[in-house]
Each structure stands twice: as structure tokens, then as C-alpha cells.
CSV table of C-alpha atoms in Angstrom, one decimal:
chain,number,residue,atom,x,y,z
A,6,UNK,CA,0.0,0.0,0.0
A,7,UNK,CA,1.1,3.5,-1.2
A,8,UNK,CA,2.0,6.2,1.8
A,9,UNK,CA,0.6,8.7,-0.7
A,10,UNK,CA,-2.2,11.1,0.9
A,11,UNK,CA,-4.1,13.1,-1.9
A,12,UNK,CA,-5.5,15.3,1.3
A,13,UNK,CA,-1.6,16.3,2.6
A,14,UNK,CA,-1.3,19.4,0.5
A,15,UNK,CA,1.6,20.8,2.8
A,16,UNK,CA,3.6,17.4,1.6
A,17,UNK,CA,2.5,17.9,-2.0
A,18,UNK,CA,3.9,21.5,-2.3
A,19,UNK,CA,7.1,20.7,0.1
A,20,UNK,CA,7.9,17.9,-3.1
A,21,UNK,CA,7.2,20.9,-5.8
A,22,UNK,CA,9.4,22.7,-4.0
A,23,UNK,CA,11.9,20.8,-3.7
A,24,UNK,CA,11.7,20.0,-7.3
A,25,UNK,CA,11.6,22.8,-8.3
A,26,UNK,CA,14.8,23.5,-6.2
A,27,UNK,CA,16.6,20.4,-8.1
A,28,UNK,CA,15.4,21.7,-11.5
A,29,UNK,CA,17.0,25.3,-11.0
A,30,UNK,CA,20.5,23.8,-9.7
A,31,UNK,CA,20.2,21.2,-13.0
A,32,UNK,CA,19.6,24.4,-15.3
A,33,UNK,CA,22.0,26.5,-13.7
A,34,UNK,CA,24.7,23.3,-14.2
A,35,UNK,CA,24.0,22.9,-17.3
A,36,UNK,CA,24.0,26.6,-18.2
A,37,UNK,CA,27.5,26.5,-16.9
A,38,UNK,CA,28.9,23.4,-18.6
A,39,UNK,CA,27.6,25.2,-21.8
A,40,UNK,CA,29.3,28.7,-21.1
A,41,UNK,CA,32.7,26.4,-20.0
A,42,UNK,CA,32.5,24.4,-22.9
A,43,UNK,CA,31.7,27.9,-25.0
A,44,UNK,CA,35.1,29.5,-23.1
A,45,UNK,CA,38.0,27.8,-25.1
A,46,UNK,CA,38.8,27.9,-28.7
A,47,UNK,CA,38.3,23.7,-28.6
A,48,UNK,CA,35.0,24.3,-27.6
A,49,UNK,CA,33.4,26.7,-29.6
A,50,UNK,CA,35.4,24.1,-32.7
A,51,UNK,CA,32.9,21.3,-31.2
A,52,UNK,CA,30.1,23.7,-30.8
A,53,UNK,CA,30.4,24.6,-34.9
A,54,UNK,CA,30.7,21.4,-35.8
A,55,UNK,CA,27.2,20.8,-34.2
A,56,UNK,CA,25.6,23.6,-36.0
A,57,UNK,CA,27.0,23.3,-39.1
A,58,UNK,CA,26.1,19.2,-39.1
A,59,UNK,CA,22.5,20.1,-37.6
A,60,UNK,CA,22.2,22.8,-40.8
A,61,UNK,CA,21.6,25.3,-39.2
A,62,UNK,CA,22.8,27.4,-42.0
A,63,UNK,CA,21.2,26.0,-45.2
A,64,UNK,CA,18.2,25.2,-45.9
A,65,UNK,CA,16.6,22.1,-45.7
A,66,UNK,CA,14.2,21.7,-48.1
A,67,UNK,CA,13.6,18.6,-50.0
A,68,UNK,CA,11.6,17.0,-52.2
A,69,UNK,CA,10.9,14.0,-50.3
A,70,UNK,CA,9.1,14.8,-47.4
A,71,UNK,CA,10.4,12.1,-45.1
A,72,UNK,CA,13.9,13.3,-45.5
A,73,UNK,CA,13.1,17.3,-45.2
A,74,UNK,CA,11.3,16.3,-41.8
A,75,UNK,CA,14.8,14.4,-40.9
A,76,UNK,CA,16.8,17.4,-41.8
A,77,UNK,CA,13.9,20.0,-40.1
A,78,UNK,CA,15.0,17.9,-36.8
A,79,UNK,CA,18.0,18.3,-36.9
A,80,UNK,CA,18.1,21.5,-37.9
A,81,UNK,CA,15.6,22.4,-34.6
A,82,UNK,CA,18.4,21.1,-32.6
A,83,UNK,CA,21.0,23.2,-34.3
A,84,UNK,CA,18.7,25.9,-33.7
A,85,UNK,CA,18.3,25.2,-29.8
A,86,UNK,CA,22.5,25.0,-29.5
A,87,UNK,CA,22.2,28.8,-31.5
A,88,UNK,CA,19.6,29.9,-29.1
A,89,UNK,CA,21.8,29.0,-26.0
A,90,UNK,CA,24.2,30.7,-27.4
A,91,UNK,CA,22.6,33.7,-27.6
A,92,UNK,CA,21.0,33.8,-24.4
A,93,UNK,CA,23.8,32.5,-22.2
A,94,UNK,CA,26.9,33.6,-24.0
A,95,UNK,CA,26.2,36.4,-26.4
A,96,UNK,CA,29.6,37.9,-26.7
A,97,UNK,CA,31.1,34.8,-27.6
A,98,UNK,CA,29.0,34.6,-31.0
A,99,UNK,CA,31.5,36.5,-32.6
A,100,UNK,CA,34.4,35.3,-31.8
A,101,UNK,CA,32.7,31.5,-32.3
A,102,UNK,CA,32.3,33.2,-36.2
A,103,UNK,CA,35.8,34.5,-36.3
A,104,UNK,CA,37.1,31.3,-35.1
A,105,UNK,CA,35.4,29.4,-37.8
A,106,UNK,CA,36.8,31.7,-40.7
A,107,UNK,CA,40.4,31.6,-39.3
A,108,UNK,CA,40.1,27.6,-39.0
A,109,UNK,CA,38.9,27.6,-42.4
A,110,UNK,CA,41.6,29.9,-43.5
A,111,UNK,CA,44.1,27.7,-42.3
A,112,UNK,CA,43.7,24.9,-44.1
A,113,UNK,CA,45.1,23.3,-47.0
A,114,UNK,CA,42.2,21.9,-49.4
């Protein structure tokens, strides 16, 4: 038998709460990882290579409407990673892009 009272509502909000308490601290940890992993030149090389894989910047159109939704997915996902970006570690956009151009400047194709 369950130890679960529908009528304890000071028990009920004391476990929302303290969910809600292990939410924040998960968020906030994972906010940090990303602005950590955003912070070094290796990073923001992993971080592109997610974008750029997801397509984030070309389209995704295709005739077959299976594969577009594929690519639509992924591309959502790029678009999430961009979106953190953005909100957490604005300033570092830039130098994510200039990164890029000098990495791709530095290569011999």
C-alpha cells in the first residue's frame, strides 16, 4: 500500500518545491557546462561542428518529405544550441564566427 495522501497538501507542495529546487540547480549546471565548454577555442570548434552538421545554415528543403522532416529535426536542434548561445553567451558569437573563418583559413584543401 502507497503512503501517498491526496488530502496532505503541505507534503505535496514541500515535493514541488523541492523539485523545483533540483530543477533550478540542474539548469543552472547545465548553463554552466555550456558557457565552460563555449570558453576555449576547442569548444566553440565542437560547438560549430554541431551547428554546421545540424544545418543550421542552409536550408533544408527537399523534395521528399520524409527526409526534409529528418533534416527539419536536426536542424531544430542546431537551432536550440544557437539559441543558448545567444541567451547565455552572447559575446562569444562573434568570436565563435571569427574562429570558424580563421580555422577555415588555415587549411590546405
Amino acid at each position: 500500500m502507497s503512503s501517498y495522501d491526496p488530502l496532505d497538501v503541505k507534503t505535496q507542495d514541500r515535493a514541488k518545491a523541492d523539485k523545483a529546487a533540483r530543477d533550478l540547480v540542474d539548469r543552472n549546471n547545465d548553463d554552466a557546462d555550456f558557457k565552460w565548454l563555449m570558453g576555449s577555442k576547442r569548444g566553440r570548434r565542437i560547438i560549430w561542428r554541431q551547428l554546421d552538421r545540424a544545418g543550421v545554415f542552409r536550408l533544408s528543403f527537399n523534395t521528399n518529405a520524409m527526409q526534409m522532416a529528418f533534416a527539419e529535426g536536426n536542424r531544430n536542434e542546431g537551432l536550440r544550441t544557437l539559441s543558448q548561445i545567444h541567451t547565455l553567451c552572447p559575446e562569444l558569437y562573434p568570436v565563435l564566427i571569427k574562429d570558424n573563418i580563421n580555422d577555415r583559413g588555415n587549411t590546405d584543401d
